PDB file of N, CA and C in Angstrom:
ATOM      1  N   UNK A1258       0.825  -1.192   0.000  1.00  0.00           N
ATOM      2  CA  UNK A1258       0.000   0.000   0.000  1.00  0.00           C
ATOM      3  C   UNK A1258       0.868   1.254   0.000  1.00  0.00           C
ATOM      4  N   UNK A1259       2.015   1.189   0.623  1.00  0.00           N
ATOM      5  CA  UNK A1259       2.864   2.365   0.719  1.00  0.00           C
ATOM      6  C   UNK A1259       3.598   2.674  -0.575  1.00  0.00           C
ATOM      7  N   UNK A1260       3.807   1.687  -1.405  1.00  0.00           N
ATOM      8  CA  UNK A1260       4.575   1.898  -2.623  1.00  0.00           C
ATOM      9  C   UNK A1260       3.724   1.885  -3.885  1.00  0.00           C
ATOM     10  N   UNK A1261       2.435   1.815  -3.757  1.00  0.00           N
ATOM     11  CA  UNK A1261       1.614   1.675  -4.958  1.00  0.00           C
ATOM     12  C   UNK A1261       1.724   2.877  -5.883  1.00  0.00           C
ATOM     13  N   UNK A1262       1.988   4.070  -5.369  1.00  0.00           N
ATOM     14  CA  UNK A1262       2.112   5.239  -6.240  1.00  0.00           C
ATOM     15  C   UNK A1262       3.362   5.160  -7.103  1.00  0.00           C
ATOM     16  N   UNK A1263       4.487   4.766  -6.521  1.00  0.00           N
ATOM     17  CA  UNK A1263       5.703   4.671  -7.336  1.00  0.00           C
ATOM     18  C   UNK A1263       5.750   3.373  -8.133  1.00  0.00           C
ATOM     19  N   UNK A1264       5.119   2.313  -7.631  1.00  0.00           N
ATOM     20  CA  UNK A1264       5.073   1.061  -8.388  1.00  0.00           C
ATOM     21  C   UNK A1264       4.311   1.250  -9.701  1.00  0.00           C
ATOM     22  N   UNK A1265       3.309   2.106  -9.700  1.00  0.00           N
ATOM     23  CA  UNK A1265       2.494   2.315 -10.899  1.00  0.00           C
ATOM     24  C   UNK A1265       3.267   3.008 -12.025  1.00  0.00           C
ATOM     25  N   UNK A1266       4.321   3.740 -11.704  1.00  0.00           N
ATOM     26  CA  UNK A1266       5.058   4.472 -12.741  1.00  0.00           C
ATOM     27  C   UNK A1266       6.402   3.840 -13.099  1.00  0.00           C
ATOM     28  N   UNK A1267       6.844   2.861 -12.345  1.00  0.00           N
ATOM     29  CA  UNK A1267       8.119   2.199 -12.645  1.00  0.00           C
ATOM     30  C   UNK A1267       7.873   1.012 -13.579  1.00  0.00           C
ATOM     31  N   UNK A1268       8.635   0.920 -14.647  1.00  0.00           N
ATOM     32  CA  UNK A1268       8.417  -0.160 -15.611  1.00  0.00           C
ATOM     33  C   UNK A1268       8.613  -1.544 -14.979  1.00  0.00           C
ATOM     34  N   UNK A1269       9.540  -1.668 -14.041  1.00  0.00           N
ATOM     35  CA  UNK A1269       9.812  -2.952 -13.395  1.00  0.00           C
ATOM     36  C   UNK A1269       8.667  -3.413 -12.504  1.00  0.00           C
ATOM     37  N   UNK A1270       7.892  -2.477 -11.960  1.00  0.00           N
ATOM     38  CA  UNK A1270       6.892  -2.841 -10.956  1.00  0.00           C
ATOM     39  C   UNK A1270       5.449  -2.537 -11.357  1.00  0.00           C
ATOM     40  N   UNK A1271       5.230  -1.901 -12.499  1.00  0.00           N
ATOM     41  CA  UNK A1271       3.861  -1.500 -12.836  1.00  0.00           C
ATOM     42  C   UNK A1271       2.937  -2.678 -13.138  1.00  0.00           C
ATOM     43  N   UNK A1272       3.492  -3.844 -13.406  1.00  0.00           N
ATOM     44  CA  UNK A1272       2.673  -5.016 -13.666  1.00  0.00           C
ATOM     45  C   UNK A1272       2.313  -5.817 -12.421  1.00  0.00           C
ATOM     46  N   UNK A1273       2.749  -5.367 -11.262  1.00  0.00           N
ATOM     47  CA  UNK A1273       2.416  -6.066 -10.016  1.00  0.00           C
ATOM     48  C   UNK A1273       0.921  -5.959  -9.742  1.00  0.00           C
ATOM     49  N   UNK A1274       0.373  -6.853  -8.924  1.00  0.00           N
ATOM     50  CA  UNK A1274      -1.081  -6.921  -8.745  1.00  0.00           C
ATOM     51  C   UNK A1274      -1.763  -5.623  -8.275  1.00  0.00           C
ATOM     52  N   UNK A1275      -1.191  -4.901  -7.351  1.00  0.00           N
ATOM     53  CA  UNK A1275      -1.862  -3.687  -6.870  1.00  0.00           C
ATOM     54  C   UNK A1275      -1.820  -2.570  -7.913  1.00  0.00           C
ATOM     55  N   UNK A1276      -0.654  -2.207  -8.456  1.00  0.00           N
ATOM     56  CA  UNK A1276      -0.646  -1.130  -9.451  1.00  0.00           C
ATOM     57  C   UNK A1276      -1.438  -1.448 -10.721  1.00  0.00           C
ATOM     58  N   UNK A1277      -1.485  -2.721 -11.088  1.00  0.00           N
ATOM     59  CA  UNK A1277      -2.220  -3.088 -12.298  1.00  0.00           C
ATOM     60  C   UNK A1277      -3.713  -3.252 -12.044  1.00  0.00           C
ATOM     61  N   UNK A1278      -4.142  -3.175 -10.794  1.00  0.00           N
ATOM     62  CA  UNK A1278      -5.564  -3.245 -10.456  1.00  0.00           C
ATOM     63  C   UNK A1278      -6.132  -4.639 -10.338  1.00  0.00           C
ATOM     64  N   UNK A1279      -5.287  -5.654 -10.302  1.00  0.00           N
ATOM     65  CA  UNK A1279      -5.780  -7.033 -10.185  1.00  0.00           C
ATOM     66  C   UNK A1279      -6.205  -7.389  -8.769  1.00  0.00           C
ATOM     67  N   UNK A1280      -5.731  -6.617  -7.793  1.00  0.00           N
ATOM     68  CA  UNK A1280      -6.119  -6.848  -6.400  1.00  0.00           C
ATOM     69  C   UNK A1280      -6.217  -5.497  -5.700  1.00  0.00           C
ATOM     70  N   UNK A1281      -7.179  -5.373  -4.815  1.00  0.00           N
ATOM     71  CA  UNK A1281      -7.366  -4.125  -4.069  1.00  0.00           C
ATOM     72  C   UNK A1281      -6.299  -4.012  -2.979  1.00  0.00           C
ATOM     73  N   UNK A1282      -5.862  -2.798  -2.683  1.00  0.00           N
ATOM     74  CA  UNK A1282      -4.834  -2.618  -1.652  1.00  0.00           C
ATOM     75  C   UNK A1282      -5.223  -3.210  -0.297  1.00  0.00           C
ATOM     76  N   UNK A1283      -6.457  -3.064   0.112  1.00  0.00           N
ATOM     77  CA  UNK A1283      -6.897  -3.613   1.395  1.00  0.00           C
ATOM     78  C   UNK A1283      -6.846  -5.130   1.426  1.00  0.00           C
ATOM     79  N   UNK A1284      -7.186  -5.754   0.304  1.00  0.00           N
ATOM     80  CA  UNK A1284      -7.119  -7.212   0.221  1.00  0.00           C
ATOM     81  C   UNK A1284      -5.663  -7.688   0.301  1.00  0.00           C
ATOM     82  N   UNK A1285      -4.772  -6.967  -0.359  1.00  0.00           N
ATOM     83  CA  UNK A1285      -3.349  -7.328  -0.306  1.00  0.00           C
ATOM     84  C   UNK A1285      -2.802  -7.177   1.108  1.00  0.00           C
ATOM     85  N   UNK A1286      -3.209  -6.122   1.783  1.00  0.00           N
ATOM     86  CA  UNK A1286      -2.771  -5.923   3.168  1.00  0.00           C
ATOM     87  C   UNK A1286      -3.275  -7.046   4.065  1.00  0.00           C
ATOM     88  N   UNK A1287      -4.542  -7.389   3.934  1.00  0.00           N
ATOM     89  CA  UNK A1287      -5.105  -8.480   4.726  1.00  0.00           C
ATOM     90  C   UNK A1287      -4.405  -9.799   4.460  1.00  0.00           C
ATOM     91  N   UNK A1288      -4.124 -10.075   3.189  1.00  0.00           N
ATOM     92  CA  UNK A1288      -3.419 -11.298   2.821  1.00  0.00           C
ATOM     93  C   UNK A1288      -2.019 -11.321   3.429  1.00  0.00           C
ATOM     94  N   UNK A1289      -1.324 -10.189   3.371  1.00  0.00           N
ATOM     95  CA  UNK A1289       0.014 -10.096   3.956  1.00  0.00           C
ATOM     96  C   UNK A1289       0.009 -10.308   5.459  1.00  0.00           C
ATOM     97  N   UNK A1290      -0.981  -9.750   6.128  1.00  0.00           N
ATOM     98  CA  UNK A1290      -1.089  -9.918   7.583  1.00  0.00           C
ATOM     99  C   UNK A1290      -1.338 -11.378   7.934  1.00  0.00           C
ATOM    100  N   UNK A1291      -2.237 -12.021   7.190  1.00  0.00           N
ATOM    101  CA  UNK A1291      -2.533 -13.439   7.434  1.00  0.00           C
ATOM    102  C   UNK A1291      -1.286 -14.293   7.200  1.00  0.00           C
ATOM    103  N   UNK A1292      -0.562 -14.029   6.117  1.00  0.00           N
ATOM    104  CA  UNK A1292       0.656 -14.799   5.844  1.00  0.00           C
ATOM    105  C   UNK A1292       1.717 -14.578   6.919  1.00  0.00           C
ATOM    106  N   UNK A1293       1.907 -13.335   7.338  1.00  0.00           N
ATOM    107  CA  UNK A1293       2.915 -13.042   8.360  1.00  0.00           C
ATOM    108  C   UNK A1293       2.558 -13.714   9.685  1.00  0.00           C
ATOM    109  N   UNK A1294       1.310 -13.553  10.111  1.00  0.00           N
ATOM    110  CA  UNK A1294       0.885 -14.159  11.380  1.00  0.00           C
ATOM    111  C   UNK A1294       0.957 -15.683  11.304  1.00  0.00           C
ATOM    112  N   UNK A1295       0.511 -16.236  10.186  1.00  0.00           N
ATOM    113  CA  UNK A1295       0.551 -17.684  10.019  1.00  0.00           C
ATOM    114  C   UNK A1295       1.968 -18.235  10.040  1.00  0.00           C
ATOM    115  N   UNK A1296       2.886 -17.513   9.419  1.00  0.00           N
ATOM    116  CA  UNK A1296       4.272 -17.996   9.402  1.00  0.00           C
ATOM    117  C   UNK A1296       4.901 -17.952  10.792  1.00  0.00           C
ATOM    118  N   UNK A1297       4.578 -16.922  11.561  1.00  0.00           N
ATOM    119  CA  UNK A1297       5.117 -16.834  12.931  1.00  0.00           C
ATOM    120  C   UNK A1297       4.531 -17.962  13.792  1.00  0.00           C
ATOM    121  N   UNK A1298       3.241 -18.187  13.675  1.00  0.00           N
ATOM    122  CA  UNK A1298       2.596 -19.255  14.450  1.00  0.00           C
ATOM    123  C   UNK A1298       3.161 -20.620  14.060  1.00  0.00           C
ATOM    124  N   UNK A1299       3.276 -20.868  12.756  1.00  0.00           N
ATOM    125  CA  UNK A1299       3.800 -22.147  12.291  1.00  0.00           C
ATOM    126  C   UNK A1299       5.242 -22.364  12.759  1.00  0.00           C
ATOM    127  N   UNK A1300       6.051 -21.312  12.688  1.00  0.00           N
ATOM    128  CA  UNK A1300       7.431 -21.468  13.150  1.00  0.00           C
ATOM    129  C   UNK A1300       7.468 -21.729  14.654  1.00  0.00           C
ATOM    130  N   UNK A1301       6.593 -21.067  15.400  1.00  0.00           N
ATOM    131  CA  UNK A1301       6.545 -21.301  16.843  1.00  0.00           C
ATOM    132  C   UNK A1301       6.174 -22.730  17.180  1.00  0.00           C
ATOM    133  N   UNK A1302       5.247 -23.289  16.414  1.00  0.00           N
ATOM    134  CA  UNK A1302       4.818 -24.667  16.666  1.00  0.00           C
ATOM    135  C   UNK A1302       5.820 -25.696  16.139  1.00  0.00           C
ATOM    136  N   UNK A1303       6.408 -25.416  14.988  1.00  0.00           N
ATOM    137  CA  UNK A1303       7.293 -26.393  14.356  1.00  0.00           C
ATOM    138  C   UNK A1303       8.738 -26.320  14.836  1.00  0.00           C
ATOM    139  N   UNK A1304       9.183 -25.135  15.238  1.00  0.00           N
ATOM    140  CA  UNK A1304      10.584 -24.991  15.627  1.00  0.00           C
ATOM    141  C   UNK A1304      10.659 -24.664  17.117  1.00  0.00           C
ATOM    142  N   UNK A1305      10.535 -23.380  17.451  1.00  0.00           N
ATOM    143  CA  UNK A1305      10.493 -22.972  18.856  1.00  0.00           C
ATOM    144  C   UNK A1305      10.094 -21.498  18.940  1.00  0.00           C
ATOM    145  N   UNK A1306       9.820 -21.038  20.134  1.00  0.00           N
ATOM    146  CA  UNK A1306       9.343 -19.668  20.318  1.00  0.00           C
ATOM    147  C   UNK A1306      10.422 -18.623  20.084  1.00  0.00           C
ATOM    148  N   UNK A1307      11.668 -18.976  20.307  1.00  0.00           N
ATOM    149  CA  UNK A1307      12.761 -18.022  20.051  1.00  0.00           C
ATOM    150  C   UNK A1307      12.847 -17.729  18.552  1.00  0.00           C
ATOM    151  N   UNK A1308      12.790 -18.776  17.738  1.00  0.00           N
ATOM    152  CA  UNK A1308      12.834 -18.593  16.286  1.00  0.00           C
ATOM    153  C   UNK A1308      11.614 -17.819  15.799  1.00  0.00           C
ATOM    154  N   UNK A1309      10.441 -18.138  16.337  1.00  0.00           N
ATOM    155  CA  UNK A1309       9.222 -17.431  15.947  1.00  0.00           C
ATOM    156  C   UNK A1309       9.290 -15.957  16.347  1.00  0.00           C
ATOM    157  N   UNK A1310       9.857 -15.683  17.504  1.00  0.00           N
ATOM    158  CA  UNK A1310      10.004 -14.289  17.945  1.00  0.00           C
ATOM    159  C   UNK A1310      10.967 -13.522  17.049  1.00  0.00           C
ATOM    160  N   UNK A1311      12.048 -14.163  16.638  1.00  0.00           N
ATOM    161  CA  UNK A1311      12.994 -13.525  15.727  1.00  0.00           C
ATOM    162  C   UNK A1311      12.343 -13.266  14.371  1.00  0.00           C
ATOM    163  N   UNK A1312      11.548 -14.204  13.891  1.00  0.00           N
ATOM    164  CA  UNK A1312      10.819 -14.007  12.644  1.00  0.00           C
ATOM    165  C   UNK A1312       9.853 -12.831  12.768  1.00  0.00           C
ATOM    166  N   UNK A1313       9.110 -12.762  13.854  1.00  0.00           N
ATOM    167  CA  UNK A1313       8.180 -11.648  14.065  1.00  0.00           C
ATOM    168  C   UNK A1313       8.926 -10.313  14.113  1.00  0.00           C
ATOM    169  N   UNK A1314      10.080 -10.307  14.759  1.00  0.00           N
ATOM    170  CA  UNK A1314      10.893  -9.096  14.831  1.00  0.00           C
ATOM    171  C   UNK A1314      11.360  -8.659  13.442  1.00  0.00           C
ATOM    172  N   UNK A1315      11.807  -9.600  12.620  1.00  0.00           N
ATOM    173  CA  UNK A1315      12.275  -9.234  11.286  1.00  0.00           C
ATOM    174  C   UNK A1315      11.133  -8.741  10.399  1.00  0.00           C
ATOM    175  N   UNK A1316       9.973  -9.349  10.521  1.00  0.00           N
ATOM    176  CA  UNK A1316       8.806  -8.892   9.757  1.00  0.00           C
ATOM    177  C   UNK A1316       8.438  -7.475  10.187  1.00  0.00           C
ATOM    178  N   UNK A1317       8.381  -7.240  11.490  1.00  0.00           N
ATOM    179  CA  UNK A1317       8.057  -5.905  11.998  1.00  0.00           C
ATOM    180  C   UNK A1317       9.085  -4.870  11.576  1.00  0.00           C
ATOM    181  N   UNK A1318      10.368  -5.226  11.628  1.00  0.00           N
ATOM    182  CA  UNK A1318      11.426  -4.305  11.207  1.00  0.00           C
ATOM    183  C   UNK A1318      11.262  -3.951   9.741  1.00  0.00           C
ATOM    184  N   UNK A1319      11.028  -4.945   8.914  1.00  0.00           N
ATOM    185  CA  UNK A1319      10.901  -4.706   7.484  1.00  0.00           C
ATOM    186  C   UNK A1319       9.706  -3.799   7.175  1.00  0.00           C
ATOM    187  N   UNK A1320       8.580  -4.079   7.803  1.00  0.00           N
ATOM    188  CA  UNK A1320       7.368  -3.295   7.525  1.00  0.00           C
ATOM    189  C   UNK A1320       7.471  -1.887   8.105  1.00  0.00           C
ATOM    190  N   UNK A1321       7.746  -1.783   9.401  1.00  0.00           N
ATOM    191  CA  UNK A1321       7.658  -0.486  10.058  1.00  0.00           C
ATOM    192  C   UNK A1321       8.907   0.381   9.927  1.00  0.00           C
ATOM    193  N   UNK A1322      10.063  -0.222  10.013  1.00  0.00           N
ATOM    194  CA  UNK A1322      11.291   0.577   9.937  1.00  0.00           C
ATOM    195  C   UNK A1322      11.683   0.815   8.484  1.00  0.00           C
ATOM    196  N   UNK A1323      11.801  -0.260   7.706  1.00  0.00           N
ATOM    197  CA  UNK A1323      12.268  -0.105   6.329  1.00  0.00           C
ATOM    198  C   UNK A1323      11.194   0.503   5.423  1.00  0.00           C
ATOM    199  N   UNK A1324      10.051  -0.163   5.283  1.00  0.00           N
ATOM    200  CA  UNK A1324       9.054   0.266   4.308  1.00  0.00           C
ATOM    201  C   UNK A1324       8.426   1.611   4.657  1.00  0.00           C
ATOM    202  N   UNK A1325       7.962   1.763   5.876  1.00  0.00           N
ATOM    203  CA  UNK A1325       7.232   2.980   6.233  1.00  0.00           C
ATOM    204  C   UNK A1325       8.161   4.142   6.548  1.00  0.00           C
ATOM    205  N   UNK A1326       9.253   3.891   7.248  1.00  0.00           N
ATOM    206  CA  UNK A1326      10.069   4.989   7.750  1.00  0.00           C
ATOM    207  C   UNK A1326      11.257   5.324   6.853  1.00  0.00           C
ATOM    208  N   UNK A1327      12.042   4.337   6.428  1.00  0.00           N
ATOM    209  CA  UNK A1327      13.311   4.617   5.763  1.00  0.00           C
ATOM    210  C   UNK A1327      13.294   4.613   4.238  1.00  0.00           C
ATOM    211  N   UNK A1328      12.445   3.841   3.639  1.00  0.00           N
ATOM    212  CA  UNK A1328      12.552   3.560   2.218  1.00  0.00           C
ATOM    213  C   UNK A1328      12.633   4.810   1.344  1.00  0.00           C
ATOM    214  N   UNK A1329      11.864   5.805   1.647  1.00  0.00           N
ATOM    215  CA  UNK A1329      11.861   7.019   0.827  1.00  0.00           C
ATOM    216  C   UNK A1329      12.654   8.166   1.452  1.00  0.00           C
ATOM    217  N   UNK A1330      13.288   7.935   2.583  1.00  0.00           N
ATOM    218  CA  UNK A1330      13.947   9.040   3.281  1.00  0.00           C
ATOM    219  C   UNK A1330      15.470   9.031   3.218  1.00  0.00           C
ATOM    220  N   UNK A1331      16.072   7.902   2.924  1.00  0.00           N
ATOM    221  CA  UNK A1331      17.531   7.827   2.970  1.00  0.00           C
ATOM    222  C   UNK A1331      18.073   6.882   1.914  1.00  0.00           C
ATOM    223  N   UNK A1332      19.215   7.222   1.338  1.00  0.00           N
ATOM    224  CA  UNK A1332      19.832   6.288   0.396  1.00  0.00           C
ATOM    225  C   UNK A1332      20.390   5.040   1.088  1.00  0.00           C
ATOM    226  N   UNK A1333      20.471   5.055   2.392  1.00  0.00           N
ATOM    227  CA  UNK A1333      20.942   3.895   3.154  1.00  0.00           C
ATOM    228  C   UNK A1333      19.850   2.847   3.321  1.00  0.00           C
ATOM    229  N   UNK A1334      18.664   3.082   2.747  1.00  0.00           N
ATOM    230  CA  UNK A1334      17.549   2.155   2.934  1.00  0.00           C
ATOM    231  C   UNK A1334      17.878   0.743   2.461  1.00  0.00           C
ATOM    232  N   UNK A1335      18.679   0.604   1.422  1.00  0.00           N
ATOM    233  CA  UNK A1335      19.031  -0.730   0.917  1.00  0.00           C
ATOM    234  C   UNK A1335      19.874  -1.487   1.945  1.00  0.00           C
ATOM    235  N   UNK A1336      20.835  -0.799   2.528  1.00  0.00           N
ATOM    236  CA  UNK A1336      21.706  -1.432   3.529  1.00  0.00           C
ATOM    237  C   UNK A1336      20.897  -1.800   4.771  1.00  0.00           C
ATOM    238  N   UNK A1337      20.116  -0.853   5.262  1.00  0.00           N
ATOM    239  CA  UNK A1337      19.332  -1.078   6.484  1.00  0.00           C
ATOM    240  C   UNK A1337      18.229  -2.099   6.230  1.00  0.00           C
ATOM    241  N   UNK A1338      17.566  -2.010   5.086  1.00  0.00           N
ATOM    242  CA  UNK A1338      16.488  -2.942   4.765  1.00  0.00           C
ATOM    243  C   UNK A1338      16.957  -4.359   4.546  1.00  0.00           C
ATOM    244  N   UNK A1339      18.233  -4.559   4.286  1.00  0.00           N
ATOM    245  CA  UNK A1339      18.766  -5.906   4.083  1.00  0.00           C
ATOM    246  C   UNK A1339      18.941  -6.695   5.367  1.00  0.00           C
ATOM    247  N   UNK A1340      18.955  -6.034   6.492  1.00  0.00           N
ATOM    248  CA  UNK A1340      19.178  -6.732   7.769  1.00  0.00           C
ATOM    249  C   UNK A1340      18.111  -7.769   8.086  1.00  0.00           C
ATOM    250  N   UNK A1341      16.814  -7.491   7.903  1.00  0.00           N
ATOM    251  CA  UNK A1341      15.845  -8.564   8.196  1.00  0.00           C
ATOM    252  C   UNK A1341      16.043  -9.787   7.314  1.00  0.00           C
ATOM    253  N   UNK A1342      16.422  -9.597   6.065  1.00  0.00           N
ATOM    254  CA  UNK A1342      16.648 -10.715   5.169  1.00  0.00           C
ATOM    255  C   UNK A1342      17.803 -11.596   5.595  1.00  0.00           C
ATOM    256  N   UNK A1343      18.827 -11.017   6.136  1.00  0.00           N
ATOM    257  CA  UNK A1343      19.970 -11.839   6.541  1.00  0.00           C
ATOM    258  C   UNK A1343      19.644 -12.679   7.766  1.00  0.00           C
ATOM    259  N   UNK A1344      18.678 -12.266   8.576  1.00  0.00           N
ATOM    260  CA  UNK A1344      18.290 -13.082   9.733  1.00  0.00           C
ATOM    261  C   UNK A1344      17.396 -14.252   9.325  1.00  0.00           C
ATOM    262  N   UNK A1345      16.695 -14.129   8.203  1.00  0.00           N
ATOM    263  CA  UNK A1345      15.774 -15.188   7.796  1.00  0.00           C
ATOM    264  C   UNK A1345      16.462 -16.282   7.019  1.00  0.00           C
ATOM    265  N   UNK A1346      17.709 -16.145   6.684  1.00  0.00           N
ATOM    266  CA  UNK A1346      18.373 -17.172   5.858  1.00  0.00           C
ATOM    267  C   UNK A1346      19.040 -18.203   6.676  1.00  0.00           C
TER     268      UNK A1346
END
């Protein structure tokens, strides 16, 4: 939802479901929330609560710190935004 304005004008991203109108922004947000919550719950049940907590932390960091706060404000967003990905590997 936060990037739909720039996704619509970039050739690399204009064909994605939200900018192309194939899915409503609210539906995409709901789907993302369900997937994130489901993955944390599944990891907690299948692995352990420490791993699930780390996964929840990385998801929260990516959404709130990188996407909402840093992505459009600093050229360091790529470096900072890469940190959650390195914890999930």
